Amino acid sequence: MAAYRSAAGFQRVLHAVKTFDKILIANRGEIACRVIKTCKKMGIKTVAVHSDVDSSAVHVKMADEAVCVGPAPTNKSYLNMDAIMNAIKQTGAQAVHPGYGFLSENKEFAKRLAAEGVSFIGPDTHAIQAMGDKIESKLIAKAAKVNTIPGYDGVVKDAEEAVKIAGEIGYPVMIKASAGGGGKGMRIAWNDEETREGFRFSSQEAASSFGDDRLLIEKFIDNPRHIEIQVLADKHGNALWLNERECSIQRRNQKVVEEAPSTFLDPDTRRAMGEQAVSLAKAVKYSSAGTVEFLVDSKKNFYFLEMNTRLQVEHPITECITGLDLVQQMIRIAMGYKLQHKQSDIPINGWAIESRVYAEDPYKSFGLPSIGRLSQYQEPLDLHNVRVDSGIEEGSDISIYYDPMISKLVTYGKTREEALKKMEEALDNYVIRGVTHNIPLLREIIVHPRFVSGDISTKFLPEVYPDGFKGHMLTAGERRELLATAAALYVAAQLRSQKFLGDLRVSVVPAESRQWELCVELDKGLHMLGVSRSGNNYTVEIDGEKVEVSGEWNLASALLPLTINGKHRTLQCLLRTAAGEITLQYLGTSFKLRVLSKLAASLSKHMPEKVPEDTSSILRSPMPGSVVAVSVKPGDNVAEGQEICVIEAMKMQNSMTAAKAAKVKSVHCKAGDTVGEGDLLVELE
Amino acid sequence: VCTFLRVIPYAGALTRSKVLQNARCYSVSHLSVQERIEQKRKAALTGGGQLRIAAQHKRGKLTARERLELLLDPDSFVEYDMFVEHRCSDFGMEADHNKYPGDSVVTGQGRINGRLVYVFSQDFTVFGGSLSGAHAQKICKIMDQAMMVGAPVIGLNDSGGARIQEGVESLAGYADIFLRNVMASGVVPQISLIMGPCAGGAVYSPALTDFTFMVKDTSYLFITGPDVVKSVTNEDVTQEELGGAKTHTTVSGVAHRAFENDIDALLNLRNFFNFLPLSNKDPAPVTECHDPRDRLVPGLDTIVPFESTKAYDMLDIVHGIVDEREFFEIMPNYAKNIVVGFARMNGRTVGIVGNQPKVASGCLDINSSVKGARFVRFCDAFNIPIITFVDVPGFLPGTAQEYGGIIRHGAKLLYAFAEATVPKITVITRKAYGGAYDVMSSKHLRGDVNYAWPSAEVAVMGAKGAVQIIFRGKENQAEAEAEYVEKFANPFPAAVRGFVDDIIQPSTTRKRICRDLEVLASKKQTNPWKKHANIPL
């Protein structure tokens, strides 16, 4: 049953049943790669589609054939049905796997495929339509005796009507896109004003993400858990539930860390949820893999949220604990085969955790997108029980056009504790350079006492980090470990810089110092260190405490597998300059240190202070994206917190506000501009 | 315009009473020689005295001796001429309290990571670091010896200018230094680090050296200061705008790099020094290397964008290929359409030259040609192999360039590459168009190993322009363009003629270059005897 845990893919030879000869994957990135992997195992030829900027992407290289379907913007390529239909004709693909997102829940697409006699690897049009519309799905769920959330079962016309309905349901309310999913076009409102604002943002986001700006409103369940049930149904009326996935750790309604099973469910609740999920699937004659999402309150009451009629991002954790390959099951079902398993065959074996590794800055609202080129990239695949689903490689670009997800890092263990330990190790051994990533946040979440004890809800992040995420807080002991490592690196680099090979003129090789006196700066704190070295073992004395650092590493290696005072730690050196600056990634967070000789440190006091830029009067783009709207013009007076402009990146709209009350001095952007991270938007007086 | 006059008053314009506070009495004749030696040494070590040292620190600057301590290995400094005093007897300069042992400069030799270097460090606390005859003589002495033994010279400049009281003696001193700068050029590396004012005639010594570095906010280089500028041209300009680090590293191209402060600059200089050979008789240094020489760089296979008009960052290629991504870029903020600097390949110092598609499409213009040419000549003079990455659409057209003499300046880069006899390895990553193809270390200019990536296009010009000429007036230009692209926008035309030695997978570039450098280490090539060549200046 361990088949789907291995990182390298799937060890078990899949049943050689006749399915399709050739499948087109109408997606990109990790999910396209994921689907291709199973196809290869099943002996099915694959066709990738790609935009022009993706022409050398991993999924294109993996597939047997590839067709370019248009330029970078998704609506011209991955959402371009005409081009994809042409690609199907051109390559003779018999079936299409849509992955998630893009056209995966698009009933039009499913219809067009059906009209051409091409199989859609997913549910049929009826189920997509019924479940894709949140209003309709709720009615069906009610009829199928699935617990639902109180709310208004209709389309909301405008902001004022939204306020009126919100008043009737009672605050807090959730405004969300009828066609939505994945947290896009979703806002929570606690009062009338927020309802109006939320309505505006949600409808814009819904329009740009789904081309459908219809919204609905429902009661917002405060402090719930987000637990979903994976279902699998065939075309013969059989359906199974494959246990739950706990997806409560979210930021802005997007999942960050998921696990299966949930620490919260007891067998009875699990069965009740599973049975309701199956009864909903049967009610819409569902076939293929699907996910029924529930909100679960602290009393284990659960409410139907929505059904995702596609393969879910976090499906690997279900594969880990059940041993099933969901993509293989989807392909079999699409071919018309009956389910291979009975409900009693579905186990919960061990525990699986998934961390979504994103190219984003976790210090800004738990994650604002970042872009860039992966200058170095190394997945922790040499660790056992680690699976990495990714669609990128060293040299890939994370662009503004697509989702900033780098990979899904999945670890598995016999117990939750084991899986979590493995996750720590995997995150420490994951080398990502060139883009800002969220490993600092992921690494903190998985060791947080509340998370470890299973005491979580969808509000976990704002509750645990009310003032925003600030990175790992060092204990005194950890601080010493970090300082000692920096000192060891510095000494190693200094010693190497004296080693010239074959240069006969370096007659005076300075005798290696036995003892180094160094001053290390960390967070404005200065520490005097004494370092002595013997081979690869460094003894560092800090404030009377001794720290022993050893390990097999060199100055070129991306990972520093160290033994510090007997404990195994993997650090990464992100930067080392001639002027003594050393940036280390330690326990997920990167720390900036400066190591100076005692002499240089004593002279540092004479160095002039550089005056940093006054940031309160300057508004810079916190991320790359495009300007949707500019709400001010030069000469306007703005209040603190007033919206100045709106930046859209990766389909999320972000409101930029004034840091102080002031007059607008100059505006450096206009609607439609593309801006980079740190670009000047507006100057205040 | 008063080129050789001091233009900034040195900070030594202290009142007499202040000087008296620091007074030293050397005239006491009954002291034993031993005691006098001790006393002079002590005096020399305090330079202009505690007050002026405090003033120097207050300006955010270190003293001449503190700088040397940071620059050199501990206890390696051997000082020369500590007892030299100025010889001026006019304007009261002959008075004992106006004599400072060692005068306004500290000179000697020492070690940087064990390797010999000659140094001088001007002492701003003594007469504002102004240049007296004695000061110049001290510098000349170490330069002469540096040339004889074959070791680099590093100058730490912090001087108000000429010692006005000495008049022509001071001017003669400058000229003596200039002459030695010229004689040493191409014999030993010469580096100037500007750590305070450097004005008037003084600027020509750094200008003659191989590299000029500056310290941000505390150093200035100009022929004449803001006051003279105001009186002559009526321009209002600050010292910083006229000759600060930013000006010279971005606008004028006078300085090669700027650092945050004295400590940052000196630590970086130590690092930089490790790239250089000691003299033109020494090979490029090889340091211990942990980065595998046969490391593949998978990211390079996808770095050149699909569309040939789209930019990418040449630095990504450089960082990927060199040891440990360490690249000491020279002039990073000037003429950014060409990238030059030092790196190591399997531990051995190499000079990197690359067109930068990210800036002005990587075209060659006046500034980039001059920047590239000077760097290439340095490498050639000091046995540093040159690795050239080519993605050049041609020379920049336009009146500004033609009137500015792009023909003359472009010829410098051509000349430098052609003349160079060090190992030359060239990688054409994408475009190599027109005359610029020839210039960029092509096979025809004695390139030793010339590679093309599969994305290379070696042609006279881009398809569009070529088709407009070949098929002028013809209909169906698009078809002709496609034919041209098919024929020429690929590496084959150059490869079938042997103008590139191989078409290589980008990810293998590091491995190939490391291997080639080992082979080429014993390369011997000489140019015909000549008094000196005549580069089109």
PDB file of N, CA, C and O in Angstrom, chain A residues 88-123:
ATOM      1  N   ILE A  88      -6.385  18.605 -29.844  1.00  0.00           N
ATOM      2  CA  ILE A  88      -6.919  17.243 -29.708  1.00  0.00           C
ATOM      3  C   ILE A  88      -7.051  16.603 -31.086  1.00  0.00           C
ATOM      4  O   ILE A  88      -6.624  15.476 -31.322  1.00  0.00           O
ATOM      5  N   LYS A  89      -7.603  17.398 -32.012  1.00  0.00           N
ATOM      6  CA  LYS A  89      -7.788  16.876 -33.379  1.00  0.00           C
ATOM      7  C   LYS A  89      -6.448  16.550 -34.014  1.00  0.00           C
ATOM      8  O   LYS A  89      -6.238  15.495 -34.602  1.00  0.00           O
ATOM      9  N   GLN A  90      -5.552  17.498 -33.869  1.00  0.00           N
ATOM     10  CA  GLN A  90      -4.234  17.392 -34.481  1.00  0.00           C
ATOM     11  C   GLN A  90      -3.473  16.160 -34.007  1.00  0.00           C
ATOM     12  O   GLN A  90      -2.771  15.516 -34.773  1.00  0.00           O
ATOM     13  N   THR A  91      -3.631  15.836 -32.714  1.00  0.00           N
ATOM     14  CA  THR A  91      -2.835  14.746 -32.159  1.00  0.00           C
ATOM     15  C   THR A  91      -3.599  13.440 -32.058  1.00  0.00           C
ATOM     16  O   THR A  91      -3.025  12.411 -31.766  1.00  0.00           O
ATOM     17  N   GLY A  92      -4.902  13.518 -32.265  1.00  0.00           N
ATOM     18  CA  GLY A  92      -5.707  12.311 -32.186  1.00  0.00           C
ATOM     19  C   GLY A  92      -5.869  11.778 -30.774  1.00  0.00           C
ATOM     20  O   GLY A  92      -6.025  10.573 -30.577  1.00  0.00           O
ATOM     21  N   ALA A  93      -5.815  12.662 -29.787  1.00  0.00           N
ATOM     22  CA  ALA A  93      -6.002  12.225 -28.406  1.00  0.00           C
ATOM     23  C   ALA A  93      -7.433  11.732 -28.215  1.00  0.00           C
ATOM     24  O   ALA A  93      -8.371  12.328 -28.740  1.00  0.00           O
ATOM     25  N   GLN A  94      -7.577  10.635 -27.470  1.00  0.00           N
ATOM     26  CA  GLN A  94      -8.922  10.074 -27.286  1.00  0.00           C
ATOM     27  C   GLN A  94      -9.604  10.598 -26.039  1.00  0.00           C
ATOM     28  O   GLN A  94     -10.807  10.449 -25.882  1.00  0.00           O
ATOM     29  N   ALA A  95      -8.806  11.155 -25.147  1.00  0.00           N
ATOM     30  CA  ALA A  95      -9.391  11.635 -23.900  1.00  0.00           C
ATOM     31  C   ALA A  95      -8.599  12.833 -23.409  1.00  0.00           C
ATOM     32  O   ALA A  95      -7.461  13.058 -23.831  1.00  0.00           O
ATOM     33  N   VAL A  96      -9.256  13.600 -22.527  1.00  0.00           N
ATOM     34  CA  VAL A  96      -8.600  14.783 -21.975  1.00  0.00           C
ATOM     35  C   VAL A  96      -8.648  14.717 -20.460  1.00  0.00           C
ATOM     36  O   VAL A  96      -9.712  14.501 -19.873  1.00  0.00           O
ATOM     37  N   HIS A  97      -7.490  14.874 -19.831  1.00  0.00           N
ATOM     38  CA  HIS A  97      -7.481  15.058 -18.388  1.00  0.00           C
ATOM     39  C   HIS A  97      -7.301  16.542 -18.123  1.00  0.00           C
ATOM     40  O   HIS A  97      -6.306  17.130 -18.553  1.00  0.00           O
ATOM     41  N   PRO A  98      -8.248  17.166 -17.395  1.00  0.00           N
ATOM     42  CA  PRO A  98      -8.164  18.621 -17.251  1.00  0.00           C
ATOM     43  C   PRO A  98      -7.349  19.085 -16.054  1.00  0.00           C
ATOM     44  O   PRO A  98      -7.135  20.294 -15.900  1.00  0.00           O
ATOM     45  N   GLY A  99      -6.886  18.171 -15.193  1.00  0.00           N
ATOM     46  CA  GLY A  99      -6.173  18.606 -13.983  1.00  0.00           C
ATOM     47  C   GLY A  99      -7.116  19.344 -13.058  1.00  0.00           C
ATOM     48  O   GLY A  99      -8.281  18.978 -12.940  1.00  0.00           O
ATOM     49  N   TYR A 100      -6.619  20.393 -12.397  1.00  0.00           N
ATOM     50  CA  TYR A 100      -7.509  21.251 -11.602  1.00  0.00           C
ATOM     51  C   TYR A 100      -7.372  22.674 -12.113  1.00  0.00           C
ATOM     52  O   TYR A 100      -6.406  23.013 -12.793  1.00  0.00           O
ATOM     53  N   GLY A 101      -8.331  23.518 -11.784  1.00  0.00           N
ATOM     54  CA  GLY A 101      -8.298  24.885 -12.294  1.00  0.00           C
ATOM     55  C   GLY A 101      -8.581  24.879 -13.786  1.00  0.00           C
ATOM     56  O   GLY A 101      -9.095  23.896 -14.343  1.00  0.00           O
ATOM     57  N   PHE A 102      -8.220  25.961 -14.444  1.00  0.00           N
ATOM     58  CA  PHE A 102      -8.400  26.108 -15.891  1.00  0.00           C
ATOM     59  C   PHE A 102      -9.772  25.581 -16.346  1.00  0.00           C
ATOM     60  O   PHE A 102     -10.800  26.031 -15.866  1.00  0.00           O
ATOM     61  N   LEU A 103      -9.777  24.530 -17.211  1.00  0.00           N
ATOM     62  CA  LEU A 103     -11.048  24.089 -17.783  1.00  0.00           C
ATOM     63  C   LEU A 103     -11.633  22.885 -17.040  1.00  0.00           C
ATOM     64  O   LEU A 103     -12.568  22.249 -17.514  1.00  0.00           O
ATOM     65  N   SER A 104     -11.086  22.589 -15.846  1.00  0.00           N
ATOM     66  CA  SER A 104     -11.464  21.338 -15.191  1.00  0.00           C
ATOM     67  C   SER A 104     -12.925  21.308 -14.767  1.00  0.00           C
ATOM     68  O   SER A 104     -13.525  20.250 -14.678  1.00  0.00           O
ATOM     69  N   GLU A 105     -13.497  22.467 -14.483  1.00  0.00           N
ATOM     70  CA  GLU A 105     -14.899  22.462 -14.067  1.00  0.00           C
ATOM     71  C   GLU A 105     -15.733  23.313 -15.019  1.00  0.00           C
ATOM     72  O   GLU A 105     -16.677  23.969 -14.623  1.00  0.00           O
ATOM     73  N   ASN A 106     -15.298  23.315 -16.274  1.00  0.00           N
ATOM     74  CA  ASN A 106     -15.978  24.127 -17.278  1.00  0.00           C
ATOM     75  C   ASN A 106     -16.914  23.230 -18.085  1.00  0.00           C
ATOM     76  O   ASN A 106     -16.485  22.358 -18.831  1.00  0.00           O
ATOM     77  N   LYS A 107     -18.208  23.446 -17.902  1.00  0.00           N
ATOM     78  CA  LYS A 107     -19.180  22.549 -18.541  1.00  0.00           C
ATOM     79  C   LYS A 107     -19.181  22.698 -20.056  1.00  0.00           C
ATOM     80  O   LYS A 107     -19.406  21.734 -20.780  1.00  0.00           O
ATOM     81  N   GLU A 108     -18.881  23.925 -20.537  1.00  0.00           N
ATOM     82  CA  GLU A 108     -18.796  24.161 -21.973  1.00  0.00           C
ATOM     83  C   GLU A 108     -17.755  23.238 -22.605  1.00  0.00           C
ATOM     84  O   GLU A 108     -17.972  22.626 -23.642  1.00  0.00           O
ATOM     85  N   PHE A 109     -16.614  23.201 -21.931  1.00  0.00           N
ATOM     86  CA  PHE A 109     -15.503  22.400 -22.434  1.00  0.00           C
ATOM     87  C   PHE A 109     -15.899  20.927 -22.479  1.00  0.00           C
ATOM     88  O   PHE A 109     -15.692  20.243 -23.477  1.00  0.00           O
ATOM     89  N   ALA A 110     -16.501  20.483 -21.386  1.00  0.00           N
ATOM     90  CA  ALA A 110     -16.930  19.080 -21.333  1.00  0.00           C
ATOM     91  C   ALA A 110     -17.920  18.779 -22.449  1.00  0.00           C
ATOM     92  O   ALA A 110     -17.868  17.717 -23.075  1.00  0.00           O
ATOM     93  N   LYS A 111     -18.801  19.747 -22.699  1.00  0.00           N
ATOM     94  CA  LYS A 111     -19.800  19.558 -23.759  1.00  0.00           C
ATOM     95  C   LYS A 111     -19.147  19.443 -25.128  1.00  0.00           C
ATOM     96  O   LYS A 111     -19.493  18.594 -25.941  1.00  0.00           O
ATOM     97  N   ARG A 112     -18.195  20.348 -25.373  1.00  0.00           N
ATOM     98  CA  ARG A 112     -17.540  20.340 -26.686  1.00  0.00           C
ATOM     99  C   ARG A 112     -16.766  19.044 -26.899  1.00  0.00           C
ATOM    100  O   ARG A 112     -16.727  18.513 -28.009  1.00  0.00           O
ATOM    101  N   LEU A 113     -16.171  18.549 -25.840  1.00  0.00           N
ATOM    102  CA  LEU A 113     -15.456  17.289 -25.955  1.00  0.00           C
ATOM    103  C   LEU A 113     -16.418  16.168 -26.296  1.00  0.00           C
ATOM    104  O   LEU A 113     -16.172  15.359 -27.197  1.00  0.00           O
ATOM    105  N   ALA A 114     -17.552  16.176 -25.585  1.00  0.00           N
ATOM    106  CA  ALA A 114     -18.554  15.132 -25.816  1.00  0.00           C
ATOM    107  C   ALA A 114     -19.019  15.171 -27.262  1.00  0.00           C
ATOM    108  O   ALA A 114     -19.154  14.135 -27.921  1.00  0.00           O
ATOM    109  N   ALA A 115     -19.218  16.399 -27.774  1.00  0.00           N
ATOM    110  CA  ALA A 115     -19.685  16.559 -29.145  1.00  0.00           C
ATOM    111  C   ALA A 115     -18.681  15.984 -30.146  1.00  0.00           C
ATOM    112  O   ALA A 115     -19.059  15.502 -31.216  1.00  0.00           O
ATOM    113  N   GLU A 116     -17.415  16.022 -29.784  1.00  0.00           N
ATOM    114  CA  GLU A 116     -16.376  15.509 -30.697  1.00  0.00           C
ATOM    115  C   GLU A 116     -16.089  14.036 -30.435  1.00  0.00           C
ATOM    116  O   GLU A 116     -15.172  13.477 -31.035  1.00  0.00           O
ATOM    117  N   GLY A 117     -16.765  13.473 -29.467  1.00  0.00           N
ATOM    118  CA  GLY A 117     -16.536  12.066 -29.139  1.00  0.00           C
ATOM    119  C   GLY A 117     -15.247  11.828 -28.375  1.00  0.00           C
ATOM    120  O   GLY A 117     -14.679  10.748 -28.415  1.00  0.00           O
ATOM    121  N   VAL A 118     -14.772  12.854 -27.699  1.00  0.00           N
ATOM    122  CA  VAL A 118     -13.545  12.719 -26.905  1.00  0.00           C
ATOM    123  C   VAL A 118     -13.940  12.558 -25.438  1.00  0.00           C
ATOM    124  O   VAL A 118     -14.793  13.287 -24.946  1.00  0.00           O
ATOM    125  N   SER A 119     -13.326  11.612 -24.752  1.00  0.00           N
ATOM    126  CA  SER A 119     -13.701  11.398 -23.352  1.00  0.00           C
ATOM    127  C   SER A 119     -13.113  12.487 -22.466  1.00  0.00           C
ATOM    128  O   SER A 119     -11.962  12.894 -22.641  1.00  0.00           O
ATOM    129  N   PHE A 120     -13.903  12.912 -21.516  1.00  0.00           N
ATOM    130  CA  PHE A 120     -13.458  13.877 -20.525  1.00  0.00           C
ATOM    131  C   PHE A 120     -13.168  13.086 -19.258  1.00  0.00           C
ATOM    132  O   PHE A 120     -14.044  12.379 -18.753  1.00  0.00           O
ATOM    133  N   ILE A 121     -11.944  13.169 -18.774  1.00  0.00           N
ATOM    134  CA  ILE A 121     -11.591  12.384 -17.589  1.00  0.00           C
ATOM    135  C   ILE A 121     -12.016  13.177 -16.360  1.00  0.00           C
ATOM    136  O   ILE A 121     -11.257  13.934 -15.777  1.00  0.00           O
ATOM    137  N   GLY A 122     -13.279  12.990 -16.031  1.00  0.00           N
ATOM    138  CA  GLY A 122     -13.906  13.742 -14.959  1.00  0.00           C
ATOM    139  C   GLY A 122     -15.371  13.399 -15.011  1.00  0.00           C
ATOM    140  O   GLY A 122     -15.788  12.536 -15.789  1.00  0.00           O
ATOM    141  N   PRO A 123     -16.181  14.059 -14.209  1.00  0.00           N
ATOM    142  CA  PRO A 123     -17.598  13.748 -14.203  1.00  0.00           C
ATOM    143  C   PRO A 123     -18.262  14.246 -15.480  1.00  0.00           C
ATOM    144  O   PRO A 123     -17.648  15.008 -16.232  1.00  0.00           O
TER     145      PRO A 123
END
